[in-house]
Coordinates of C-alpha atoms and ligand atoms in Angstrom, one line a residue:
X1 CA 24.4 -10.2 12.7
X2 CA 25.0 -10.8 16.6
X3 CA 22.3 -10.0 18.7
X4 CA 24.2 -7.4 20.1
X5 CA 24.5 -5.6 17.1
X6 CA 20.8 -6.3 16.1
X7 CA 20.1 -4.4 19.2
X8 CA 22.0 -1.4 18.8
X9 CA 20.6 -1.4 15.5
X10 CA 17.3 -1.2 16.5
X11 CA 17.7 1.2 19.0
X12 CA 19.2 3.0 16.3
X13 CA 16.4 2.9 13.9
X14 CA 13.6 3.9 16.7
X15 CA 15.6 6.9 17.8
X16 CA 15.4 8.2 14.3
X17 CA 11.3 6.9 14.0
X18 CA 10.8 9.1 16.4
X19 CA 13.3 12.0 16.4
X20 CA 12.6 12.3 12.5
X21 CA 16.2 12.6 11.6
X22 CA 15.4 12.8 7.7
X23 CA 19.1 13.3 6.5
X24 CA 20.5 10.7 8.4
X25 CA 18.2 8.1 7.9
X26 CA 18.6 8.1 4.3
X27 CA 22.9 8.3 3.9
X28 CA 24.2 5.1 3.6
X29 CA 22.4 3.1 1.5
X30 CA 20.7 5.8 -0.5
X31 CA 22.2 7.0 -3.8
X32 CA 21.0 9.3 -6.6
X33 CA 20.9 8.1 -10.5
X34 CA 20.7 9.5 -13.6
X35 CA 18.3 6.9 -15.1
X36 CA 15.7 8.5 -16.7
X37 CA 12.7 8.0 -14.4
X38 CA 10.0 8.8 -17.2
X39 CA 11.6 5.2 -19.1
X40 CA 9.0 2.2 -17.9
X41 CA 9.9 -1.5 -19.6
X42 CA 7.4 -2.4 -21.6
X43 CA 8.7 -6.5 -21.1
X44 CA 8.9 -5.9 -16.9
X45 CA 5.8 -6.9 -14.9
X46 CA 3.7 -3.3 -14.1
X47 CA 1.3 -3.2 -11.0
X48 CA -0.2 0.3 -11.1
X49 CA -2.2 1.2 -7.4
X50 CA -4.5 3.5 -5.7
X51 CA -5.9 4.4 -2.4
X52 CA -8.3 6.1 -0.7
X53 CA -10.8 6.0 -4.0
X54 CA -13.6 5.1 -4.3
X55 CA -15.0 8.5 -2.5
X56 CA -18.2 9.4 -4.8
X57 CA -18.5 12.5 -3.0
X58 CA -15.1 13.5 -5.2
X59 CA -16.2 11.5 -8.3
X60 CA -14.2 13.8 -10.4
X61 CA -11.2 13.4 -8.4
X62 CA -11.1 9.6 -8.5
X63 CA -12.3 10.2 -12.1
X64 CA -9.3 12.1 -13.4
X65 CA -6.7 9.9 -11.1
X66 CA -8.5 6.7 -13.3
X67 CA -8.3 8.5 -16.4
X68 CA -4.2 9.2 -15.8
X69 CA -3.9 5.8 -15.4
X70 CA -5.3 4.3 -17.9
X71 CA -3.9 7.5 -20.3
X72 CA -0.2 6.7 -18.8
X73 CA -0.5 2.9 -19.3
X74 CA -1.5 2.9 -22.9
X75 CA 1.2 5.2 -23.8
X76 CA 4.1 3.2 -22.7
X77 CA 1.8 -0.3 -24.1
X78 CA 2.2 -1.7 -20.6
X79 CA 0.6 -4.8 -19.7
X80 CA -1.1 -5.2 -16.5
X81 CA 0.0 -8.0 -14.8
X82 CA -2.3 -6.4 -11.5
X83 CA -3.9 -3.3 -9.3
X84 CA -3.2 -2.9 -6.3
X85 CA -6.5 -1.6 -4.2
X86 CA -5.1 -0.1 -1.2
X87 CA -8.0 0.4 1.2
X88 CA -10.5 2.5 1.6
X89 CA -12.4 1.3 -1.7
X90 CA -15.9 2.9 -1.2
X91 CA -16.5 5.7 1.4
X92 CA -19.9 6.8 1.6
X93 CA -23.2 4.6 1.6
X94 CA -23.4 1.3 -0.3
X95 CA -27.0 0.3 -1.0
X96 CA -27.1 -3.5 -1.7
X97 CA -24.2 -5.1 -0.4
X98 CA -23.0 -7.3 -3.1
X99 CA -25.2 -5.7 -5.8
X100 CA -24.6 -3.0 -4.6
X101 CA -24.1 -1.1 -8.3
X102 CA -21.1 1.1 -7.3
X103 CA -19.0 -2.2 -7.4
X104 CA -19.7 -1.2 -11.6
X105 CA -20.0 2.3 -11.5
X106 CA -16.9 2.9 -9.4
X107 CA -14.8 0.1 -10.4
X108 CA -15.5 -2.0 -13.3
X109 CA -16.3 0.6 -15.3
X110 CA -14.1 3.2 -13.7
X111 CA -10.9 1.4 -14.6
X112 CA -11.9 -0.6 -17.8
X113 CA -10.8 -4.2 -18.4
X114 CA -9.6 -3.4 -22.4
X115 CA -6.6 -1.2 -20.4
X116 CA -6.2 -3.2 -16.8
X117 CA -7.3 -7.1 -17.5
X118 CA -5.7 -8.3 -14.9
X119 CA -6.5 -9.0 -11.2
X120 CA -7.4 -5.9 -8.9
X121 CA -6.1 -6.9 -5.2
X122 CA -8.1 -5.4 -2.6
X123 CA -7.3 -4.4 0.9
X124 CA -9.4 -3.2 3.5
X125 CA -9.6 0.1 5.3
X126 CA -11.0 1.6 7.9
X127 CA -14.5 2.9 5.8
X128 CA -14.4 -0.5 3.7
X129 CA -15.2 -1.9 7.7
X130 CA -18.4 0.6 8.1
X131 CA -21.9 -0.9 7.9
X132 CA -23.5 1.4 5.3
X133 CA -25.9 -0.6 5.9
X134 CA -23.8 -4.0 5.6
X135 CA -20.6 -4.3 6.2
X136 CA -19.1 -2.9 3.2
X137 CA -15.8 -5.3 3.6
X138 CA -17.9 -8.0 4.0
X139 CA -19.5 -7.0 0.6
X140 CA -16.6 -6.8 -1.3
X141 CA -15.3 -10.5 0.3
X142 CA -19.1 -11.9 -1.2
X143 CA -18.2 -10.2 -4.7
X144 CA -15.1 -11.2 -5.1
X145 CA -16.5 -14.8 -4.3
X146 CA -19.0 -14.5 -6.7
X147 CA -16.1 -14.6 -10.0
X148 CA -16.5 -13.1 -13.0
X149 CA -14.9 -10.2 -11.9
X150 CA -11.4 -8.6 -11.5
X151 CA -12.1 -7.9 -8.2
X152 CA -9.8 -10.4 -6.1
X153 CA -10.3 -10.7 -2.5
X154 CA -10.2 -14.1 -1.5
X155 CA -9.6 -13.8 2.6
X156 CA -9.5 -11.3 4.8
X157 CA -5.6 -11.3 4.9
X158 CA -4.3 -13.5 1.7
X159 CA -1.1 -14.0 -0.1
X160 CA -0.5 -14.4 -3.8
X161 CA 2.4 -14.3 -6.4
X162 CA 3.1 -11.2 -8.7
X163 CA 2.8 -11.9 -11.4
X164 CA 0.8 -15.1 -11.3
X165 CA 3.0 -16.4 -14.5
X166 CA 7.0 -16.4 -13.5
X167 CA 6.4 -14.7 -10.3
X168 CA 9.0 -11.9 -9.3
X169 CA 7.2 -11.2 -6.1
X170 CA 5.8 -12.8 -2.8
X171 CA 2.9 -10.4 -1.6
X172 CA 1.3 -10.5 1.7
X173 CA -2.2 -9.1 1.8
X174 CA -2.8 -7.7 5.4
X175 CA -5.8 -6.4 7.3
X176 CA -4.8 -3.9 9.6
X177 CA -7.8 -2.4 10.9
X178 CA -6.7 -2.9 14.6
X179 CA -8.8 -3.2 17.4
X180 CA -8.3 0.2 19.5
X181 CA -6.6 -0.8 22.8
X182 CA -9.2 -0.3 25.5
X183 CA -11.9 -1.6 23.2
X184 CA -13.9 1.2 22.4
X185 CA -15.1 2.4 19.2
X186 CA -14.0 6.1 18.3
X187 CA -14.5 9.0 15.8
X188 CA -17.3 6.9 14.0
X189 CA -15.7 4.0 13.4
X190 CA -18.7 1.1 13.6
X191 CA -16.2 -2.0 13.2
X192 CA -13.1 -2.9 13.4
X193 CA -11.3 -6.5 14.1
X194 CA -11.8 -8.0 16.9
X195 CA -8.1 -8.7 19.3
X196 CA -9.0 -13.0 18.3
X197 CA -8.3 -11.5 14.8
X198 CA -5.6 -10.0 15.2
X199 CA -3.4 -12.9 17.2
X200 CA -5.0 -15.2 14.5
X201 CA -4.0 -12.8 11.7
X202 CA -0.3 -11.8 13.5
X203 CA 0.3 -16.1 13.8
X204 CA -0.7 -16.6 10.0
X205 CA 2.1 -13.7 8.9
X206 CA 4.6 -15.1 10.8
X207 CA 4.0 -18.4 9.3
X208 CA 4.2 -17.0 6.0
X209 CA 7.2 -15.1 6.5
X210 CA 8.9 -18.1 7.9
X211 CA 8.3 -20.0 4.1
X212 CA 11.1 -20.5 1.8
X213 CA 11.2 -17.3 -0.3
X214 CA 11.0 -18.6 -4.0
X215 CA 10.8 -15.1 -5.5
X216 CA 13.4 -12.7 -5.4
X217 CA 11.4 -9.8 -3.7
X218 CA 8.9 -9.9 -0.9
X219 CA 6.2 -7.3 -0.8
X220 CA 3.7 -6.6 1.9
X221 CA 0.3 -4.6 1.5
X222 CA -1.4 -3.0 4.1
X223 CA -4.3 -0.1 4.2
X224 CA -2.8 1.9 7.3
X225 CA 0.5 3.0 7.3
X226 CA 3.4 1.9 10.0
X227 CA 4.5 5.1 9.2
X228 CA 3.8 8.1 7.8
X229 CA 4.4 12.0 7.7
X230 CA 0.7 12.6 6.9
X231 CA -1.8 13.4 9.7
X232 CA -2.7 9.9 10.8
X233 CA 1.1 9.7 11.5
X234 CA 2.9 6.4 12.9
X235 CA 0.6 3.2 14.1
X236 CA 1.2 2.4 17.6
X237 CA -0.4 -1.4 17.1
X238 CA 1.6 -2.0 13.6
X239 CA 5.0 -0.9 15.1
X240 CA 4.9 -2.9 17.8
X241 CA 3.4 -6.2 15.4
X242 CA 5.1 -6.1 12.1
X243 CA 7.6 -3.5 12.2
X244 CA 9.9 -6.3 13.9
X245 CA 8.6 -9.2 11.1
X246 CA 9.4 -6.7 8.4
X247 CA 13.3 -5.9 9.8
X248 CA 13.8 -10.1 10.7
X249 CA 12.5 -11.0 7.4
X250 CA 14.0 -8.1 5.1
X251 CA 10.6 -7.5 3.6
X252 CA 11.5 -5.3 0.6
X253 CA 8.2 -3.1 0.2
X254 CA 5.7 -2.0 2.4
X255 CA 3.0 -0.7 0.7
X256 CA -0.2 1.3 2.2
X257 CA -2.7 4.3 2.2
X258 CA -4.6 5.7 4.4
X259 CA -3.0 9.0 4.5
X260 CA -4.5 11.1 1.3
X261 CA -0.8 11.6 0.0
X262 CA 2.3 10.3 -1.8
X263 CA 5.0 9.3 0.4
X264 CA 8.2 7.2 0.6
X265 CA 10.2 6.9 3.7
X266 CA 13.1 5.2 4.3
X267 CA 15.2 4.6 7.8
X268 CA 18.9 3.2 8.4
X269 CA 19.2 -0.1 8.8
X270 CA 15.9 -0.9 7.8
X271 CA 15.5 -3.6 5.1
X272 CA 11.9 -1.8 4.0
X273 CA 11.2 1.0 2.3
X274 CA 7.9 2.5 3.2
X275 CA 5.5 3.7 0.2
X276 CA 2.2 5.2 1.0
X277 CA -0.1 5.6 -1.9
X278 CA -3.3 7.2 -1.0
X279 CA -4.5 10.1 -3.7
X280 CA -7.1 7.9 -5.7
X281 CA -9.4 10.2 -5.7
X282 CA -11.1 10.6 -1.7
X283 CA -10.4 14.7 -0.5
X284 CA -7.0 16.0 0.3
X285 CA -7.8 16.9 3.8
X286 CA -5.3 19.8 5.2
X287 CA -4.7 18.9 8.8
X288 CA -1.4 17.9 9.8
X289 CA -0.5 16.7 13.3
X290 CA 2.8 17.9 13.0
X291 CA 5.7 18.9 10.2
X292 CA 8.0 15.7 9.7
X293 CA 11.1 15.8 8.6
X294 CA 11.3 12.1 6.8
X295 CA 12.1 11.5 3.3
X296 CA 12.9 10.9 0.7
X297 CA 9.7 11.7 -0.5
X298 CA 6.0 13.5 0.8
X299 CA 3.5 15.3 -1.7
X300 CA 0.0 16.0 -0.8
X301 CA -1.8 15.5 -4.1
X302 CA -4.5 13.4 -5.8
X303 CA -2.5 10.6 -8.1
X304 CA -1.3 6.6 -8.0
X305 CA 1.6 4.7 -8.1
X306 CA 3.0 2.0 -10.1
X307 CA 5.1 -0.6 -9.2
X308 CA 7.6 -2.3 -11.9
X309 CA 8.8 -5.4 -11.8
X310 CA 12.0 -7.6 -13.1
X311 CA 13.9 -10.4 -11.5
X312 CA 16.6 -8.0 -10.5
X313 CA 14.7 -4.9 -9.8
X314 CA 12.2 -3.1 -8.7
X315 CA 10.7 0.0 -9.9
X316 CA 8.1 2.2 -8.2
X317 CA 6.8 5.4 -9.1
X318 CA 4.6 7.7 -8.1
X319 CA 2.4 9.8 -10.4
X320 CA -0.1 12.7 -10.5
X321 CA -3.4 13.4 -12.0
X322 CA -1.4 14.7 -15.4
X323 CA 0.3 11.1 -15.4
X324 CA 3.7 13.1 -14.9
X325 CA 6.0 10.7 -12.7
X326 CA 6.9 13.2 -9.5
X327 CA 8.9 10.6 -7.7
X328 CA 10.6 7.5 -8.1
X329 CA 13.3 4.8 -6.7
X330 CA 15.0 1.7 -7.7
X331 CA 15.5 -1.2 -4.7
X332 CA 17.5 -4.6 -5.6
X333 CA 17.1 -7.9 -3.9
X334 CA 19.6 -6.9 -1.9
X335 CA 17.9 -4.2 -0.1
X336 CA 19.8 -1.4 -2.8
X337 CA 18.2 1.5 -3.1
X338 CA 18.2 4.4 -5.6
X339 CA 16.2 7.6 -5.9
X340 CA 15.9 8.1 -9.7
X341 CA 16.5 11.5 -11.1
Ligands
LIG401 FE1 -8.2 5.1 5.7

């Protein structure tokens, strides 16, 4: 591509970012299928994901959401090669830190090892960074440490291999809890990280991205959304930082929370496709900053998503608290991408 086009391009893609042209966005790559959607492969690799839950003020939310998913993987006999913990892992108070005994409660015995023995990735989100007393991120980096747990968090932005055996997938792990831009702390938020962070973080992605890919899809993982048709709406800080990285290096997946939804968006000419999971269990909050028309795909309801994996495809799906699949798409290495029916 000349730079000339890549510029056009891109002025392309941002008009419709921000003019919300919905039809248009998704014509020319996007194509309907008559695959049955409800059909997982037991011999793919199966990532199933949540965000937004570990709220144990809406216990029986998060409770039914962990319930489906268990329910949903034993009766297609999938093996968990991972879960994806999107952010937001414990709202509320955590007494103890480490030992803190939500960390068992909420997690370990919440989604039991017999159904998901595999590792649980974990992002931060904006509550994981309140001190309630400690830091609760900072908690979750100390048990993770610790072993003997699922609960993998080895950095505060990592990357690892999915799955670990014959890898299909490069995933970036990503903090983006942004410093706000003149400084200040706002709505309650008691940290965030710091603008040193951020370069440092920004540097080490681009030096990742820049690797040989040996997989042939590349996945990153985020808690707050580039964009999004919930309330919290586009990122400001994460358009103007990755949204470029993502385009250069035709990351296939973006995947985030934040927003107490199920959403997948997808833009011309962009490489990405843009899937927010965040129903695991936290409240469904009704405020919306505005109606946006983006697509293919926005449902505000409590649920979790589960991602599918072979060397020529991926599969991701997203599912409600009756494990009944309400959405779901196809995208090749080549950037293909097809709404399933
Ligand atoms: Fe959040």
């Amino acid at each position: 591509m000349t730079t000339l086009d890549h510029s056009l391009s891109r002025r392309r893609f941002l008009r419709q970012s921000f003019i919300f042209s919905a039809a248009a966005a998704l014509r020319p790559f996007t194509s309907f299928a008559t695959i049955d959607k409800s059909s997982p492969n037991p011999h793919a690799a199966h990532a199933l994901m949540i965000g937004d839950w570990g709220d144990d003020r809406h216990l029986e939310s998060q409770t039914s959401v962990a319930r489906a998913m268990a329910a949903y993987a034993r009766q297609y006999r999938l093996k968990q090669d991972a879960l994806f913990l999107l952010g937001d892992n414990f709202y509320g108070e955590f007494p103890g830190g480490v030992n803190c005994p939500r960390f068992r409660t909420d997690f370990e015995e919440m989604y039991p090892k017999d159904v998901f023995d595999c590792p649980a990735y974990a992002v931060p989100g904006n509550h994981d960074y309140e001190a309630r007393p400690e830091i609760k991120f900072q908690s979750q980096l100390a048990y993770a440490a610790r072993g003997n747990t699922r609960w993998t968090e080895p950095a505060q932005w990592y990357s690892y291999k999915f799955p670990l055996h014959n890898p299909i997938a490069t995933v970036i792990a990503l903090d983006s809890n942004m410093p706000f831009p003149d400084g200040k702390l706002t709505h309650g938020f008691t940290h965030v990280m710091t603008e040193e962070q951020r370069k440092q973080q920004l540097e080490w992605f681009k030096a990742e991205l820049a690797k040989p890919l040996t997989t042939p899809f590349r996945i990153v993982i985020a808690h707050h959304p580039i964009f999004s048709n919930g309330p919290h709406g586009d990122h400001k800080v994460l358009i103007a930082d990755w949204e470029p990285l993502l385009r250069e290096h035709e990351v296939h997946l973006y995947l985030a929370g934040h927003d107490h939804d199920l959403q997948h968006l997808e833009f011309e000419g962009h490489p990405t496709s843009f899937f927010l999971s965040g129903g695991g269990g936290a409240d469904l909050y009704n405020e919306r900053n505005e109606v946006v028309q983006r697509g293919p795909f926005f449902n505000k309801v409590h649920g979790f998503s589960h991602l599918e994996a072979t060397e020529k495809l991926l599969t991701l799906r997203h599912l409600d608290t009756d494990g009944k699949i309400i959405h779901a798409f196809t995208k090749s290495p080549d950037g293909k991408v097809t709404i399933l029916a």
